mmCIF file of C-alpha atoms in Angstrom:
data_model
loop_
_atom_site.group_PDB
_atom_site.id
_atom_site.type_symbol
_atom_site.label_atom_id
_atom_site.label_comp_id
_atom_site.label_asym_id
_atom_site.label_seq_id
_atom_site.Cartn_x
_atom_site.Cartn_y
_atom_site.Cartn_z
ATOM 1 C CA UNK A 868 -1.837 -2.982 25.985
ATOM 2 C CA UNK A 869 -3.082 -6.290 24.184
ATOM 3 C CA UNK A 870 -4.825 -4.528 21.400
ATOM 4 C CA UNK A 871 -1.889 -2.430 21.205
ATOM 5 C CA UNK A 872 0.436 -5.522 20.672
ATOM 6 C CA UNK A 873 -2.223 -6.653 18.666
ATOM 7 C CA UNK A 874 -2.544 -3.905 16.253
ATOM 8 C CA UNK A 875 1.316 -3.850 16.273
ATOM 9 C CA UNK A 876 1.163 -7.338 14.600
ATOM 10 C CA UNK A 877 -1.459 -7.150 12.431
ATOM 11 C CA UNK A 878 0.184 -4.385 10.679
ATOM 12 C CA UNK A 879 4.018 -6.022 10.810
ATOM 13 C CA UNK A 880 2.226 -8.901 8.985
ATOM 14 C CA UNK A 881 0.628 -7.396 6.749
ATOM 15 C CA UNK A 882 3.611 -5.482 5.654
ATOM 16 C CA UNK A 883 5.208 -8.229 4.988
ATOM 17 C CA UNK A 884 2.904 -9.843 2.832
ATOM 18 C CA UNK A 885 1.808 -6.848 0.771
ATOM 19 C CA UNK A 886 3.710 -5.085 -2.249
ATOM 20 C CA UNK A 887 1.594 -1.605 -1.923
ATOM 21 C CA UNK A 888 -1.312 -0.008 0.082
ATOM 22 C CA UNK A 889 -4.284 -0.979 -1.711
ATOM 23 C CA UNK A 890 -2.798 -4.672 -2.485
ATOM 24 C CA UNK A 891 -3.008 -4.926 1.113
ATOM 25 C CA UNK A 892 -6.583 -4.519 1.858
ATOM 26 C CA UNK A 893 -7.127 -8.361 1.150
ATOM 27 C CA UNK A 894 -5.199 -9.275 4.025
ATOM 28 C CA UNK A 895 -6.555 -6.351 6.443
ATOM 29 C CA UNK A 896 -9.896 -7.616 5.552
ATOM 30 C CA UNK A 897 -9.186 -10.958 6.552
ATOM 31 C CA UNK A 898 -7.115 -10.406 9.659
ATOM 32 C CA UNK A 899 -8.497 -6.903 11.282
ATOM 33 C CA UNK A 900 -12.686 -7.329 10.287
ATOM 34 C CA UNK A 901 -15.094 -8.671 12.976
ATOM 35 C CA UNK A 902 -12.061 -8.820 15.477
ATOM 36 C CA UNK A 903 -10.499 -5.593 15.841
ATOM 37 C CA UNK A 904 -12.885 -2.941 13.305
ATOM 38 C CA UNK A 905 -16.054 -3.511 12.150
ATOM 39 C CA UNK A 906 -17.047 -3.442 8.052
ATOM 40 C CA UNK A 907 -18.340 0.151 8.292
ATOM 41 C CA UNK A 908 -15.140 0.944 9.655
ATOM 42 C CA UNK A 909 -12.916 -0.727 7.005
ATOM 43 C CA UNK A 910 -14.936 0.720 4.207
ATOM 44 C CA UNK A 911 -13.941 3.929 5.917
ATOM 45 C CA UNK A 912 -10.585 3.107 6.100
ATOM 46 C CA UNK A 913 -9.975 1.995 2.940
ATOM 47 C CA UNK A 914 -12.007 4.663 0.908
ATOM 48 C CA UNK A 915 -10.366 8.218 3.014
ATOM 49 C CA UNK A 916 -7.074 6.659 2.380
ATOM 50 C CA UNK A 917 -7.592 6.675 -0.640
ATOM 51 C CA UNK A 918 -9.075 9.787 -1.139
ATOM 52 C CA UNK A 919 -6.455 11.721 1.217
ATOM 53 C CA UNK A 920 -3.266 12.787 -0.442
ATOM 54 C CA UNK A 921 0.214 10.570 0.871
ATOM 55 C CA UNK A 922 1.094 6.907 1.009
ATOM 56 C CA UNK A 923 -2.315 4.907 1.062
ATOM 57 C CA UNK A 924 -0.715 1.654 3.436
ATOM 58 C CA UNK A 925 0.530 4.074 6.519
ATOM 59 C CA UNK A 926 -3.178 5.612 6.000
ATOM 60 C CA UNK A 927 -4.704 2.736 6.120
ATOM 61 C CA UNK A 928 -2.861 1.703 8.907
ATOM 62 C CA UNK A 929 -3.113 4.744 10.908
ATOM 63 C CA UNK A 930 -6.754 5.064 10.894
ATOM 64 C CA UNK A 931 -7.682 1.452 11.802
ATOM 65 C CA UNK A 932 -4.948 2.128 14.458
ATOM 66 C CA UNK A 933 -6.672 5.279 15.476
ATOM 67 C CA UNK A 934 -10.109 3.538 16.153
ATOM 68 C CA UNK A 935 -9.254 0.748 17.655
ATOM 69 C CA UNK A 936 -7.480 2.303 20.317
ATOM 70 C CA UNK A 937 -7.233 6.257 19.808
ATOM 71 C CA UNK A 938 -3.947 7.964 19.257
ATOM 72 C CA UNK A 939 -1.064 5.630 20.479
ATOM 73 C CA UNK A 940 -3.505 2.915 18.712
ATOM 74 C CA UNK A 941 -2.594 4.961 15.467
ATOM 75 C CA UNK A 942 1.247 5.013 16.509
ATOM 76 C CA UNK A 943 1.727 1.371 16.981
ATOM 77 C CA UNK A 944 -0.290 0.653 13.588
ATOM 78 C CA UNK A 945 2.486 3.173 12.032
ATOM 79 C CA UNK A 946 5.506 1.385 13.644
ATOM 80 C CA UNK A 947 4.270 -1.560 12.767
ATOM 81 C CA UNK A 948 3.908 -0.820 8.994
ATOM 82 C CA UNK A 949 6.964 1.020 8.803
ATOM 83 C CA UNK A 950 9.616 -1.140 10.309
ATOM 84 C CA UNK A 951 9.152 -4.125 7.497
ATOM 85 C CA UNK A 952 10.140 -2.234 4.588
ATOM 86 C CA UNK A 953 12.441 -0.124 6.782
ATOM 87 C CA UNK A 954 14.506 -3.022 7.800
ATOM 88 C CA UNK A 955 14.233 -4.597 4.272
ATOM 89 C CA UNK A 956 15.312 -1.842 2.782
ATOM 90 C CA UNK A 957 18.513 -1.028 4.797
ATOM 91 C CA UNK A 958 19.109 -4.930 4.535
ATOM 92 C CA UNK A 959 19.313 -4.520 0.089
ATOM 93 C CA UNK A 960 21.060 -1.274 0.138
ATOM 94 C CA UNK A 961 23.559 -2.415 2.708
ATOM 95 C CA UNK A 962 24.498 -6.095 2.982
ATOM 96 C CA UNK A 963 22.017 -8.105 0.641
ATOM 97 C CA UNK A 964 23.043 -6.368 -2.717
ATOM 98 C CA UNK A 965 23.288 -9.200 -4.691
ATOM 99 C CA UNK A 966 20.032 -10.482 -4.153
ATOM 100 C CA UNK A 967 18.442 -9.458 -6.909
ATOM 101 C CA UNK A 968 20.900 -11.871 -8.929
ATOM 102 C CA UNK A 969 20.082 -14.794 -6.131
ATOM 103 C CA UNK A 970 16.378 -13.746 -7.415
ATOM 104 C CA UNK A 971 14.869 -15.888 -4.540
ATOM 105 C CA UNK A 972 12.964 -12.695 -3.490
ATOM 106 C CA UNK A 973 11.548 -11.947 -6.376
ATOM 107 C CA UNK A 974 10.098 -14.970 -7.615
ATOM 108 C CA UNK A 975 8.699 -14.747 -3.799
ATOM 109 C CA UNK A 976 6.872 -12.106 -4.659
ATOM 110 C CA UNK A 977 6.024 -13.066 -8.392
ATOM 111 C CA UNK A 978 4.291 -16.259 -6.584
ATOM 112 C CA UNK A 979 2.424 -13.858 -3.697
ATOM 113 C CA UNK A 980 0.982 -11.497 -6.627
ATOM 114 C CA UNK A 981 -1.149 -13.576 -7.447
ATOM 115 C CA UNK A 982 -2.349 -15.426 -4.747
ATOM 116 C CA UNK A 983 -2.664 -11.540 -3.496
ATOM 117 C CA UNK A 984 -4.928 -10.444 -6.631
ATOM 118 C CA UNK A 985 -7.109 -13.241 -6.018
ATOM 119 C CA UNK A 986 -7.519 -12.373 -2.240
ATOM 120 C CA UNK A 987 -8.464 -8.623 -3.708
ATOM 121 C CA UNK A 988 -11.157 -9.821 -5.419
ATOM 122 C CA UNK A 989 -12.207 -12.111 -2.599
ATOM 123 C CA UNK A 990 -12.485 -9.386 -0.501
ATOM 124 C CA UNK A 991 -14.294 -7.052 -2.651
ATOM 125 C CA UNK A 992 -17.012 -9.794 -3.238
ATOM 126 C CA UNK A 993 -17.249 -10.456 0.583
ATOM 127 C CA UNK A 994 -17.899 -6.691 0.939
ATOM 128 C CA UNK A 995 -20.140 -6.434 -1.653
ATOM 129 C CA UNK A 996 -22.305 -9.020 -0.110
ATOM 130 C CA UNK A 997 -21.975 -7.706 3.801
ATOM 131 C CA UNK A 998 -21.909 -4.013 3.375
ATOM 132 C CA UNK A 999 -25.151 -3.687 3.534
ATOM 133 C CA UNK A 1000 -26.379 -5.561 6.079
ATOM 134 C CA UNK A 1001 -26.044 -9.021 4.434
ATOM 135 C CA UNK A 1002 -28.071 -9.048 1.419
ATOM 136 C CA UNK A 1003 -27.104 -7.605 -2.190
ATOM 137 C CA UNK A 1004 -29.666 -4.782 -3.732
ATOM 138 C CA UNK A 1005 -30.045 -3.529 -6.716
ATOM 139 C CA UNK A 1006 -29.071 0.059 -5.812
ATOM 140 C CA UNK A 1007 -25.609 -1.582 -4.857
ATOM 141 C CA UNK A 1008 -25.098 -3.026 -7.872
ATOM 142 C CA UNK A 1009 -25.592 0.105 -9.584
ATOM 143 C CA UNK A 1010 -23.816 2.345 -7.813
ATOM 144 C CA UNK A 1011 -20.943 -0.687 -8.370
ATOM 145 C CA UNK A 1012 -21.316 -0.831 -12.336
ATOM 146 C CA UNK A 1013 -21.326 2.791 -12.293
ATOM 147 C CA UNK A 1014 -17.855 2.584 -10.528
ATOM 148 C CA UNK A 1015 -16.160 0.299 -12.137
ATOM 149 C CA UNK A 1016 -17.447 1.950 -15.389
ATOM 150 C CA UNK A 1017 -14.989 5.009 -14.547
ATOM 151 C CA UNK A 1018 -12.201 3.015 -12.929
ATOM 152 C CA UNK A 1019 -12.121 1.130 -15.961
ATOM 153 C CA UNK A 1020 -12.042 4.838 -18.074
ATOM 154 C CA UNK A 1021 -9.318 5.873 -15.571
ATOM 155 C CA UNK A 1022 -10.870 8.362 -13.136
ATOM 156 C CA UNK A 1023 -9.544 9.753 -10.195
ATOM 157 C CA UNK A 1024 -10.431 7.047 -7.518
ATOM 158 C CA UNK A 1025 -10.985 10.123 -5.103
ATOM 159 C CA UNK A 1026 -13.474 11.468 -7.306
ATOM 160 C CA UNK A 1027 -15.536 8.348 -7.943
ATOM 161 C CA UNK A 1028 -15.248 7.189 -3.986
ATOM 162 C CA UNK A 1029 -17.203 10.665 -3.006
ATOM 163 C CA UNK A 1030 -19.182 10.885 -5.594
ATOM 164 C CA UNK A 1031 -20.585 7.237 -4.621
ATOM 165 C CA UNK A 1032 -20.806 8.481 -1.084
ATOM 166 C CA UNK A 1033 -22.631 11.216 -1.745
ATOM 167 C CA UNK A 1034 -24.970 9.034 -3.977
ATOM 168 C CA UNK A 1035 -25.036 6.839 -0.767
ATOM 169 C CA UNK A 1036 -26.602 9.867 0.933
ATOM 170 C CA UNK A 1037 -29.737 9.518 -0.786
ATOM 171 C CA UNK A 1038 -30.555 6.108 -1.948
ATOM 172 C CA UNK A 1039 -29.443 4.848 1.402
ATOM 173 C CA UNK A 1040 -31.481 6.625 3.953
ATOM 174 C CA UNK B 772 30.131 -4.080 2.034
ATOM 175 C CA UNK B 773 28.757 -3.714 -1.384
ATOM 176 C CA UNK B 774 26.922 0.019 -2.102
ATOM 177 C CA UNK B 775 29.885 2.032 -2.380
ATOM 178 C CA UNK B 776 28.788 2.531 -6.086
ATOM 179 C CA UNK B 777 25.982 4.343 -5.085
ATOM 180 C CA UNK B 778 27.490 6.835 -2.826
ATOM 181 C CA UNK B 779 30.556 7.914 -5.104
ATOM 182 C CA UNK B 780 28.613 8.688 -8.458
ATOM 183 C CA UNK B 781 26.466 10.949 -6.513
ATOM 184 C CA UNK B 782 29.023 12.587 -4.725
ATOM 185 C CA UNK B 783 31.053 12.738 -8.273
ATOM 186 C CA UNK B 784 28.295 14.348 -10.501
ATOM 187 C CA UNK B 785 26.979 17.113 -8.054
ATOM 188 C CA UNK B 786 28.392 18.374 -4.431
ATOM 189 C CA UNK B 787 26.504 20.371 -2.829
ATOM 190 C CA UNK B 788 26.565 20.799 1.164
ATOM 191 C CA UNK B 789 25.176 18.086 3.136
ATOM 192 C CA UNK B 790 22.701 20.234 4.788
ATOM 193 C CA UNK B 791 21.656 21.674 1.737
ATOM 194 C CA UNK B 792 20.888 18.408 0.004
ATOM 195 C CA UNK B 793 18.978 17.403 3.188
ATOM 196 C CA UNK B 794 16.458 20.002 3.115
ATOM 197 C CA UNK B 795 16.063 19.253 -0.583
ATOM 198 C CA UNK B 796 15.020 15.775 -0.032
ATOM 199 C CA UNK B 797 12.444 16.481 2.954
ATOM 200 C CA UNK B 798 11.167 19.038 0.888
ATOM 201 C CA UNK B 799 10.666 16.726 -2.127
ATOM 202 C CA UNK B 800 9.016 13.928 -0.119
ATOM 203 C CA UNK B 801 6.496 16.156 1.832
ATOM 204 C CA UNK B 802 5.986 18.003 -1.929
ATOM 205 C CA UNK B 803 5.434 14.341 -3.557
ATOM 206 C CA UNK B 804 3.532 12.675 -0.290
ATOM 207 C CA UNK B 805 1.053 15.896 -0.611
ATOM 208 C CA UNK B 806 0.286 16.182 -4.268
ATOM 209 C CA UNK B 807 -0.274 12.126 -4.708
ATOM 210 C CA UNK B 808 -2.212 9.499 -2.992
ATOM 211 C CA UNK B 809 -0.625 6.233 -3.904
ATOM 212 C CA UNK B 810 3.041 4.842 -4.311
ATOM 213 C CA UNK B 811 2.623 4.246 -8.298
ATOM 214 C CA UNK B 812 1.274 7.569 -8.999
ATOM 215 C CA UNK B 813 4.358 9.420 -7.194
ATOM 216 C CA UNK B 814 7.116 7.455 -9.155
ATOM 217 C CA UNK B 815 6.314 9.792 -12.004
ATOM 218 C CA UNK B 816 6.508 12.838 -9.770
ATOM 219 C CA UNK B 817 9.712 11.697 -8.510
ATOM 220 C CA UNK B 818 11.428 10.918 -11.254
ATOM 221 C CA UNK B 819 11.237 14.330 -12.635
ATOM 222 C CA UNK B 820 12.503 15.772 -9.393
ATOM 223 C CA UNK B 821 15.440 13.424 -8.781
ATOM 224 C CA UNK B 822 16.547 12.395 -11.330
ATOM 225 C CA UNK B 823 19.925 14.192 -13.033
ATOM 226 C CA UNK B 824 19.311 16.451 -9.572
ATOM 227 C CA UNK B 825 20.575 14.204 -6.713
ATOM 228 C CA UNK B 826 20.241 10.631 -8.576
ATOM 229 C CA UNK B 827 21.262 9.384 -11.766
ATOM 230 C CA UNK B 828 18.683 7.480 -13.980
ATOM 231 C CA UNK B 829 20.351 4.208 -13.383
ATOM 232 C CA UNK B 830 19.850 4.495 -9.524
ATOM 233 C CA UNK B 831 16.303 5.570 -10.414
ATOM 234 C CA UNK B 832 15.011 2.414 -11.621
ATOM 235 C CA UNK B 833 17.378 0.704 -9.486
ATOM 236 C CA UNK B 834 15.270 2.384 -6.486
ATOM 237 C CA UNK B 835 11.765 1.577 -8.485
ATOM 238 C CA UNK B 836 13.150 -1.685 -9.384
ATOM 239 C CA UNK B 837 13.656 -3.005 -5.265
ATOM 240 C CA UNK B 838 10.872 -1.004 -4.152
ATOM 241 C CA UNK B 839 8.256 -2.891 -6.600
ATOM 242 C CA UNK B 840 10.428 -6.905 -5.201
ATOM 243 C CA UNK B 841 10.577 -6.028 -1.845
ATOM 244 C CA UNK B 842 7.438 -6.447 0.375
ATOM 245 C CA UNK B 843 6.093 -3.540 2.626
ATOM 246 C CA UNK B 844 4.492 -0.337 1.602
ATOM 247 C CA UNK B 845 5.727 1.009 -2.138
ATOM 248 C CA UNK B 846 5.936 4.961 -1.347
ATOM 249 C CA UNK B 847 8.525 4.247 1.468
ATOM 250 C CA UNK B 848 10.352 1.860 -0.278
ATOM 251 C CA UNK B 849 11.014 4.149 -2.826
ATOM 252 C CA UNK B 850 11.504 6.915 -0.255
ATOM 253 C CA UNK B 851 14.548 5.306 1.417
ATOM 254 C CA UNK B 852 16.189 4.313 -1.706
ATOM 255 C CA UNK B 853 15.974 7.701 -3.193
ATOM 256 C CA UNK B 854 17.017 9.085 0.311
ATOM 257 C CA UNK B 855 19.841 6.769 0.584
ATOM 258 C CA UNK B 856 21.373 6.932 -3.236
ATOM 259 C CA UNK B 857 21.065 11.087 -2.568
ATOM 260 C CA UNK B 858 23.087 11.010 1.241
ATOM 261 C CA UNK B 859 23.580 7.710 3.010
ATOM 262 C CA UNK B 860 21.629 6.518 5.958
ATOM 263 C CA UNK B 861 20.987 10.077 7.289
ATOM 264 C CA UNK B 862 19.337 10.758 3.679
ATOM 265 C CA UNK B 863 17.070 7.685 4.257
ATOM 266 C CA UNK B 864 16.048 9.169 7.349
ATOM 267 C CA UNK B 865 15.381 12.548 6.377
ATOM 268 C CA UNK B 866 13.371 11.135 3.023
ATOM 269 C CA UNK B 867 11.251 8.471 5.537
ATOM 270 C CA UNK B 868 10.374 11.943 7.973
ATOM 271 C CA UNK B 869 9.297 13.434 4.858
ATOM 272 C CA UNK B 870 7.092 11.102 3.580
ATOM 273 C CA UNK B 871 5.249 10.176 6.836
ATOM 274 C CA UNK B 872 4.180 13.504 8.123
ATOM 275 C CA UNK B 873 1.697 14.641 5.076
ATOM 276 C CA UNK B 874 -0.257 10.927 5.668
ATOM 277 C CA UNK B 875 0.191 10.965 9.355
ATOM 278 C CA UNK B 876 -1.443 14.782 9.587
ATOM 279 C CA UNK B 877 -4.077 14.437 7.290
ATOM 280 C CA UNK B 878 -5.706 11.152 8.407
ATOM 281 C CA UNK B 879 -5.202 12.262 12.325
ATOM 282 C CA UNK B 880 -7.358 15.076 11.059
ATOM 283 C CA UNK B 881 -10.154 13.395 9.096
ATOM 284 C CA UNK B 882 -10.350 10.236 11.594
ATOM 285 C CA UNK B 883 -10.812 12.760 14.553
ATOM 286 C CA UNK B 884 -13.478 15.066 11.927
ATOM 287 C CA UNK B 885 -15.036 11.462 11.302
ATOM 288 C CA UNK B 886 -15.604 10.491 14.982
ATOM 289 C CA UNK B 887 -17.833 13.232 15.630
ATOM 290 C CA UNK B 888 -19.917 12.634 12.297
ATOM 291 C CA UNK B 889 -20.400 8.668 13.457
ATOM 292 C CA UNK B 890 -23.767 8.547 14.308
ATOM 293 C CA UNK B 891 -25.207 11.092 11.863
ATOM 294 C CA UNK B 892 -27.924 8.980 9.226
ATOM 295 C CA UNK B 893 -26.342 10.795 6.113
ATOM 296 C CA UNK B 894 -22.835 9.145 7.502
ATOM 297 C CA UNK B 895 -24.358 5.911 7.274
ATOM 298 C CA UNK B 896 -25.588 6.456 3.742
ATOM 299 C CA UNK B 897 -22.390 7.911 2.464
ATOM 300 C CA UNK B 898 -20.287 4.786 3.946
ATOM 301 C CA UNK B 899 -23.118 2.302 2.395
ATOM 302 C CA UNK B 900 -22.636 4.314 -0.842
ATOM 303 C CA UNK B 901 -19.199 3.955 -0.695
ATOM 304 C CA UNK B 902 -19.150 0.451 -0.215
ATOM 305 C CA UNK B 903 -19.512 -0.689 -4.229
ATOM 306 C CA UNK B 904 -17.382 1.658 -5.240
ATOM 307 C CA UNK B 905 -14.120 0.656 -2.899
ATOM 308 C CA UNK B 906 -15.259 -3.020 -3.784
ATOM 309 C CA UNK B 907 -14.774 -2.136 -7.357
ATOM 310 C CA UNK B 908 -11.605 -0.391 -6.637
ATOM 311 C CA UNK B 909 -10.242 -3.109 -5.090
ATOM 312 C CA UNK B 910 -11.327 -5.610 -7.764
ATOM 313 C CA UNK B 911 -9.404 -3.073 -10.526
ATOM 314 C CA UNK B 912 -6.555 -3.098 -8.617
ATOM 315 C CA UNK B 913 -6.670 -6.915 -8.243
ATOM 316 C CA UNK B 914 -6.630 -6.982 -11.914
ATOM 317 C CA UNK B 915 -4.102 -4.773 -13.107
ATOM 318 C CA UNK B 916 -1.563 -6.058 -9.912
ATOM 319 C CA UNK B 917 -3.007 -9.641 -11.359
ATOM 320 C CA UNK B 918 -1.724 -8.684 -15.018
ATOM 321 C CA UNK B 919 0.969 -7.038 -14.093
ATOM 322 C CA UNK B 920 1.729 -5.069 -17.252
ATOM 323 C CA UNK B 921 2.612 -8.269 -19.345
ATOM 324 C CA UNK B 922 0.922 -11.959 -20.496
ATOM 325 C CA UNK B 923 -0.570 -13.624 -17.539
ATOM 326 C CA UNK B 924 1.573 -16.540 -17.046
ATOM 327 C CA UNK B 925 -0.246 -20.223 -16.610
ATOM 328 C CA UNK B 926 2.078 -20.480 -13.098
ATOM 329 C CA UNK B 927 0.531 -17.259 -11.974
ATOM 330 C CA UNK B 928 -2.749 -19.024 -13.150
ATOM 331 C CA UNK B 929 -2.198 -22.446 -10.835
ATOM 332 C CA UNK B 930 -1.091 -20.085 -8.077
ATOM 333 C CA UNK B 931 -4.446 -18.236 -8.496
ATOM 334 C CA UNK B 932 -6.440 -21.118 -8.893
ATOM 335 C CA UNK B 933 -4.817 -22.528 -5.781
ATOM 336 C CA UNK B 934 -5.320 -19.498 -3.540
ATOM 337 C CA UNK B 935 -9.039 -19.399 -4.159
ATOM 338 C CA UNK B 936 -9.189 -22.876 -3.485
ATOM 339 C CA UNK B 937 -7.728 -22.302 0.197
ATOM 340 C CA UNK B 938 -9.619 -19.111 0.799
ATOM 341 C CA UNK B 939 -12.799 -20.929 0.176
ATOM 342 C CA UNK B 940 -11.896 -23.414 2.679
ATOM 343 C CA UNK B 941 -10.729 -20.501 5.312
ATOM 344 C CA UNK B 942 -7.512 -21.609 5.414
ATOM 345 C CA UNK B 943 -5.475 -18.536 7.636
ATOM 346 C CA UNK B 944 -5.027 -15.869 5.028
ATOM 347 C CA UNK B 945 -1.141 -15.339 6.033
ATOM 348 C CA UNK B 946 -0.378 -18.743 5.481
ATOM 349 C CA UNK B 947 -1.881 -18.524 2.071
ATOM 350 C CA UNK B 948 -0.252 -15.639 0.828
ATOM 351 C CA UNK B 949 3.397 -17.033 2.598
ATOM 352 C CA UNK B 950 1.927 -20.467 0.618
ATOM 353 C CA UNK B 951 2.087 -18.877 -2.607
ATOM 354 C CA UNK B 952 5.285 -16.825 -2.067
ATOM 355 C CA UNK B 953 7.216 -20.061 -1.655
ATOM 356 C CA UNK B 954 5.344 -21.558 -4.583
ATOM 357 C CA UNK B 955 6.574 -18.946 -6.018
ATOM 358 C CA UNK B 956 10.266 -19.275 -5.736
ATOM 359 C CA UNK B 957 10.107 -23.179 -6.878
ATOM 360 C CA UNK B 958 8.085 -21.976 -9.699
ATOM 361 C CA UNK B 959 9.194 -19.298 -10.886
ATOM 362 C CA UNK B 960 12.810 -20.508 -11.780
#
């Protein structure tokens, strides 16, 4: 029941301090890693929500739910992502119309980009360094060049994540 | 009460039954949360479906507009606000249903697949593989977010420069992104 509650609040938290799915893998990283999923497990999460088709941040969600603590693991990471923007939401379209002309909100989350971005990168540098076992290799940093050679020419994520995986196969026995 | 706007041009410009318009909007969202894998990529998808059908453009990037201010996950953002311009509160229901079934399915699926491929070498070297590859993903992500789409502003810069600053010094992550939300509001004026 405590990792339950747990998991319930490490997803209602990162909600709220996210814009999207893959802007919240800073904070995930930082909250969830060591404590509640190991980096293998992340990396997992991160890279088949990305690959599977549907919103990336209840996938995310979902399967660090799921292996933490199996099925109603996965259902209290879902609640927990899904009442923040929920509640939000109903809040604008109902009472809170006018604050977008109060603006407070926005510049809120002009300030958290970011602070947000800069966590990103943090993270991917953290993971770059401890994915393997502590120490950065060469084959690492190719297979990363190589990557961020065809983000930066705008292919499919999906693609690139299994092709490096399957690269992985080989040149990490 | 303020949203009556939204309910009376839809109701104006097309009337179809309640029911019918219902099914059209689970429909859409399981059609958009299966074809795309990330809240950006399915505004485009979206718009051609909803727009002039059960929204009007305005309310379209209205809906876009909120969903990209607000925090929480994009895709169900937009979801609700789409589902809500098209049929009141039952609408945001029906659009939320939509769009959380394809996700929920698909990763119950692949982490129960996964679980029995866990201890298999070539898993191992697949995740290690993967590893750069989501680190660069992350970092481009980082960087267009960080842009934004126009001049990087020298507040955004301080509030950068700040942030690394604290994460260095492992100061709580939440309270350095709530940190430079606040900022943000003085700031940003």
């Amino acid at each position: 029941m405590q990792t339950i509650l747990a998991l319930f609040w490490l997803f209602l938290k990162v909600n709220l301090l996210s814009t999207s799915g893959i802007a919240s893998v800073g904070l995930l990283h930082q909250e969830a890693v060591g404590t509640l999923v190991t980096e293998s497990q992340f990396v997992q999460a991160v890279s088949f929500s990305s690959v599977l088709p549907g919103s990336d941040a209840l996938q995310l969600a979902m399967f660090i739910g799921f292996r933490v603590a199996g099925l109603s693991g996965a259902m209290a990471a879902l609640l927990g992502s899904i009442l923040p923007p929920t509640v939000l939401m109903l809040g604008v379209v109902t009472i809170l119309h006018r604050l977008r002309r109060e603006a407070w909100v926005s510049r809120f989350i002009e300030g958290l980009t970011p602070a947000i971005a800069v966590l990103m990168i943090y993270v991917a540098f953290k993971l770059m360094l401890g994915g393997n076992g502590g120490t950065l290799n060469w084959e690492m940093l190719v297979v990363g060049a190589v990557s961020l050679a065809a983000f930066i020419f705008d292919a499919p994520p999906p693609l690139v994540l299994i092709a490096a995986g399957l690269i992985g196969i080989f040149i990490f026995p | 009460m303020n949203h009556p706007r939204l309910e009376t041009e839809t109701v104006e410009s097309i009337q179809p039954s309640r029911l019918s318009i219902w099914f059209r909007l689970f429909w859409m969202f399981l059609k958009i949360n299966l074809l795309t894998s990330s809240g950006p990529a399915s505004v485009g998808l979206l718009y051609k479906d909803a727009v002039g059908n059960i929204m009007t453009e305005a309310q379209f990037v209205e809906a876009v507009g909120f969903s990209n201010v607000l925090p929480g996950s994009e895709a169900l953002k937009l979801a609700m606000f789409v589902g809500f311009a098209a049929s009141g509160f039952p609408g945001t229901a029906i659009a939320l249903l939509g769009s959380i079934l394809p996700p929920t399915v698909s990763m119950l699926v692949v982490a129960l697949a996964i679980q029995n491929f866990q201890n298999e070498p070539w898993m191992n070297g697949f995740i290690h593989g993967m590893v750069p590859a989501v680190a660069m993903l992350i970092s481009v992500a980082a960087w267009k977010l960080f842009r934004g789409g126009k001049n990087i502003r020298k507040r955004s810069l301080l509030i950068a420069a700040l942030s690394l600053i604290a994460l260095v010094l492992n100061a709580p992550t939440p309270l350095v992104l709530l940190g430079a939300g606040i900022f943000g509001i003085f700031l940003f004026r």
